[in-house]
Tab-separated table of C-alpha atoms and ligand atoms in Angstrom:
chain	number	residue	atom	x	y	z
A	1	UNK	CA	-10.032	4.286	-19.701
A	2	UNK	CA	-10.358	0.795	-18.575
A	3	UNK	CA	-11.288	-0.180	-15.017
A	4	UNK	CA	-8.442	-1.868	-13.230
A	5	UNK	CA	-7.687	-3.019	-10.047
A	6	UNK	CA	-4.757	-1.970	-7.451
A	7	UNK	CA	-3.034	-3.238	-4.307
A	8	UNK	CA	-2.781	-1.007	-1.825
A	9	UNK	CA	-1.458	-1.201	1.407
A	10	UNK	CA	-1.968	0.841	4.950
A	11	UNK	CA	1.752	0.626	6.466
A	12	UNK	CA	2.451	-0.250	10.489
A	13	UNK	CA	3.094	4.245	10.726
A	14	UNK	CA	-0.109	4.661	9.276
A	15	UNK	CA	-2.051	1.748	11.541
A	16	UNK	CA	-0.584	3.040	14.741
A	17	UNK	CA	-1.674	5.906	14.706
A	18	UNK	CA	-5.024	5.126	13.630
A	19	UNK	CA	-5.442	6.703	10.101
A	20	UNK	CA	-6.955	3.947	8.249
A	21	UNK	CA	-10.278	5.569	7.903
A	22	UNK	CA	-8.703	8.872	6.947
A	23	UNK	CA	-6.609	6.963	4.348
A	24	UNK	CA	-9.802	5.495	3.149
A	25	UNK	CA	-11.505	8.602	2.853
A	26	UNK	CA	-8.932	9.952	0.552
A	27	UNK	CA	-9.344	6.675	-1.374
A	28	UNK	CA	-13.189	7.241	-1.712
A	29	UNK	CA	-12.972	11.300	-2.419
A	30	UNK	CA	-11.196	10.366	-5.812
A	31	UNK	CA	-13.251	7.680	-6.710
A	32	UNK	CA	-11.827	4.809	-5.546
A	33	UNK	CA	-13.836	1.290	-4.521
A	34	UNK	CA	-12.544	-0.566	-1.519
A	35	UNK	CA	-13.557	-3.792	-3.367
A	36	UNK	CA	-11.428	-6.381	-0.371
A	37	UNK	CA	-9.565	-5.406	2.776
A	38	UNK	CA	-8.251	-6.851	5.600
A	39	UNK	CA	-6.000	-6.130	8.378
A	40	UNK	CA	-3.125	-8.775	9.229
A	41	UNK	CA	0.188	-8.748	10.559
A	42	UNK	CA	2.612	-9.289	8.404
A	43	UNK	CA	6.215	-11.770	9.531
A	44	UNK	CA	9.365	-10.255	8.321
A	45	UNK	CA	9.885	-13.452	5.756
A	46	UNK	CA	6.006	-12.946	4.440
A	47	UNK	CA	7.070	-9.236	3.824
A	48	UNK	CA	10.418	-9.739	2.374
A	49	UNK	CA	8.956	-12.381	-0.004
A	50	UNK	CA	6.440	-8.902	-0.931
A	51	UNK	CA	9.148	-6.766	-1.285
A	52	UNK	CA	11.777	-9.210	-3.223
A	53	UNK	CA	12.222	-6.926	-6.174
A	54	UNK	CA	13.904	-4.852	-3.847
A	55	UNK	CA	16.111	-7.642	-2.726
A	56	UNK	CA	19.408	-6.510	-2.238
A	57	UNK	CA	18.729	-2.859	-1.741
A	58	UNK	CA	20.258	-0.811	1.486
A	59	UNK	CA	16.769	-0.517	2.588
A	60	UNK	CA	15.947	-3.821	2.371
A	61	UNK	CA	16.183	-5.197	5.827
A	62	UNK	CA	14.672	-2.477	7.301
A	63	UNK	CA	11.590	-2.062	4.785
A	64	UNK	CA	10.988	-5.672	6.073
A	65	UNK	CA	11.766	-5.109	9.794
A	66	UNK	CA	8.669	-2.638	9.614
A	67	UNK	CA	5.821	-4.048	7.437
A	68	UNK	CA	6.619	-6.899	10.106
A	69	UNK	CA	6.145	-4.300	13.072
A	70	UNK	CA	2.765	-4.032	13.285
A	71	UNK	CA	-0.181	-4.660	11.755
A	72	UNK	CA	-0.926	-3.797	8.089
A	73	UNK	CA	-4.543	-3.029	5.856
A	74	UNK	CA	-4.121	-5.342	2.438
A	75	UNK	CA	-6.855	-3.689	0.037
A	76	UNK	CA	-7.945	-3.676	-3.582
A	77	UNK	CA	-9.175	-0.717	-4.726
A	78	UNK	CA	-11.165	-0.453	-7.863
A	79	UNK	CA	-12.037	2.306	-10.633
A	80	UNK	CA	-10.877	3.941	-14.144
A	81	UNK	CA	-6.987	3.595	-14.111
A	82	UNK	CA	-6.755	2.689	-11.212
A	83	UNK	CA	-3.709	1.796	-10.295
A	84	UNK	CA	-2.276	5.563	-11.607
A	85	UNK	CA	-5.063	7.369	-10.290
A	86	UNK	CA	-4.234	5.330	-6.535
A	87	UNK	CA	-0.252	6.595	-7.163
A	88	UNK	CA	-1.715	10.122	-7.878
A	89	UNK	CA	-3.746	10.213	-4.390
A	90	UNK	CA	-0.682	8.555	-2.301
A	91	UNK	CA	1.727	11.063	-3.880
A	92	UNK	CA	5.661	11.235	-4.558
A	93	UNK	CA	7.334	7.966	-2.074
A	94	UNK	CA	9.598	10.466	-0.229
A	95	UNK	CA	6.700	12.616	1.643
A	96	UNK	CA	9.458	15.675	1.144
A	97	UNK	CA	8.226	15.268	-3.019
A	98	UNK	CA	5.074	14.445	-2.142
A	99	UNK	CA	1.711	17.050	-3.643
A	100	UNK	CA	0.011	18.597	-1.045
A	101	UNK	CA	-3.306	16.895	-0.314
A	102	UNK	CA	-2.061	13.775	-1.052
A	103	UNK	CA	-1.681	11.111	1.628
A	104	UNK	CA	2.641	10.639	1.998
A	105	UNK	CA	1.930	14.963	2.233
A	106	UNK	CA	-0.417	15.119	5.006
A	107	UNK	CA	0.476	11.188	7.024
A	108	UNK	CA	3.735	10.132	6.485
A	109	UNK	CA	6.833	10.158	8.188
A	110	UNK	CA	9.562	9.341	6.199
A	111	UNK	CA	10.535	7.602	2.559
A	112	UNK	CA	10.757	4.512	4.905
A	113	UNK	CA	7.677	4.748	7.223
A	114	UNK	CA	5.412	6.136	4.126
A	115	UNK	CA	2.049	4.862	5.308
A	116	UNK	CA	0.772	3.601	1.989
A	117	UNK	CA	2.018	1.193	-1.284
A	118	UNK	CA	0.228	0.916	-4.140
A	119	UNK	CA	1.080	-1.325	-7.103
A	120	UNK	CA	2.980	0.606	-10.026
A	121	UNK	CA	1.491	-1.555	-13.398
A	122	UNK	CA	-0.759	-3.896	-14.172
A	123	UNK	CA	1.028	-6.975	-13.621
A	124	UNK	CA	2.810	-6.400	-10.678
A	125	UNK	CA	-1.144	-5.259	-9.479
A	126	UNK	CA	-2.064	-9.018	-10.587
A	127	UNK	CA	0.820	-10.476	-8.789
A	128	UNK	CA	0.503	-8.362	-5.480
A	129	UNK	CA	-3.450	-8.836	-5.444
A	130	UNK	CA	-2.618	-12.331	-5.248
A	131	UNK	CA	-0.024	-12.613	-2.916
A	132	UNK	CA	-2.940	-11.366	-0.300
A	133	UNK	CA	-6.311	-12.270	-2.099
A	134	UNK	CA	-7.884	-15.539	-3.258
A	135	UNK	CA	-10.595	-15.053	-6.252
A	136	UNK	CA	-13.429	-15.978	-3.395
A	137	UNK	CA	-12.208	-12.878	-1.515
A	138	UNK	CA	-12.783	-10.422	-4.826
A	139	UNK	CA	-16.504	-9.724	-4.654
A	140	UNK	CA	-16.498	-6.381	-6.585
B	1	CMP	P1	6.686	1.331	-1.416
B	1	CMP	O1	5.906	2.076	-2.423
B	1	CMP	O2	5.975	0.451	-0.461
B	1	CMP	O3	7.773	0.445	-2.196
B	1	CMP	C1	9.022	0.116	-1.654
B	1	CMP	C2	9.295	0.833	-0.372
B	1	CMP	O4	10.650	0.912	-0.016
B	1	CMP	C3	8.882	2.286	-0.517
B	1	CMP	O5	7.497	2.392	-0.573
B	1	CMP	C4	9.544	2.908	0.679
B	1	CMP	O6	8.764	2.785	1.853
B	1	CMP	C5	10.776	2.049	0.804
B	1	CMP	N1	11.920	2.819	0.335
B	1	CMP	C6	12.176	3.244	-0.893
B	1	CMP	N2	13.313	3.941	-0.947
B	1	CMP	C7	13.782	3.959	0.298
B	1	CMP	C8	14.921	4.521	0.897
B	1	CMP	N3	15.805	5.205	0.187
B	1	CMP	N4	15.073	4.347	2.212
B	1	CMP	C9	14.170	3.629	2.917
B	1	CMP	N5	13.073	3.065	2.392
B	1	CMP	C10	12.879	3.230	1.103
């Protein structure tokens, strides 16, 4: 399998209440490099420009309202298939679906406030890294 790269991001639920290292952990038990991170807080039009595919939607507003509430981690994560294997450790989006052991199972709160995203294919991965990350940032 090829190695690929993956967007993730460590929601406002998740950076509240202080589980980015946890989160991390779980990356870097199944193999996955934190190649680039960075905290920021997000503005409701920088997240709704993120989320535009899901333009529209009756979740919409308030998907944007809360990336915007707080800050956020922006990472790439690294590794064989990546960007399934990252899916596989945040689990199911509703936490009620979700594995056990994976993250949405054990940290989140709600399909809404679901402490991670991860990219779902390899070019919305290329499109998402670069909404966040300039080639200078990507260091490997
Ligand atoms: P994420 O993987 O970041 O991609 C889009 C997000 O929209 C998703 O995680 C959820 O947090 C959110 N979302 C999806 N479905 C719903 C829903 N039915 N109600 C509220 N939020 C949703």
């Amino acid at each position: 399998m090829a190695t690929e790269r993956t967007l993730s991001i460590i929601k406002p639920d998740a950076t509240n209440r202080n589980l980015t290292g946890k989160i991390n952990a779980k990356f870097e038990d199944a193999g996955l490099r934190i190649v680039a991170q960075k905290r920021i807080q997000l503005t409701k039009a920088q997240a709704g420009k993120f989320y535009e595919v899901h333009a529209g939607r009756p979740f919409y507003d308030e998907l944007c309202e809360f990336m915007a509430s707080a800050p956020v981690v922006v990472q790439v994560l690294e590794g064989e298939g990546a960007i399934a294997k990252n899916r596989e450790v945040m689990g199911a989006t509703n936490p009620a679906d979700a594995a056990p052991g994976t993250i949405r199972a054990e940290f989140a709160e709600s399909v809404g406030e679901n402490s991670v995203h991860g990219s779902d294919a390899p070019d919305t991965a290329a499109v998402e890294i670069a909404y966040f990350f300039s080639g200078l940032e990507l260091v490997g």
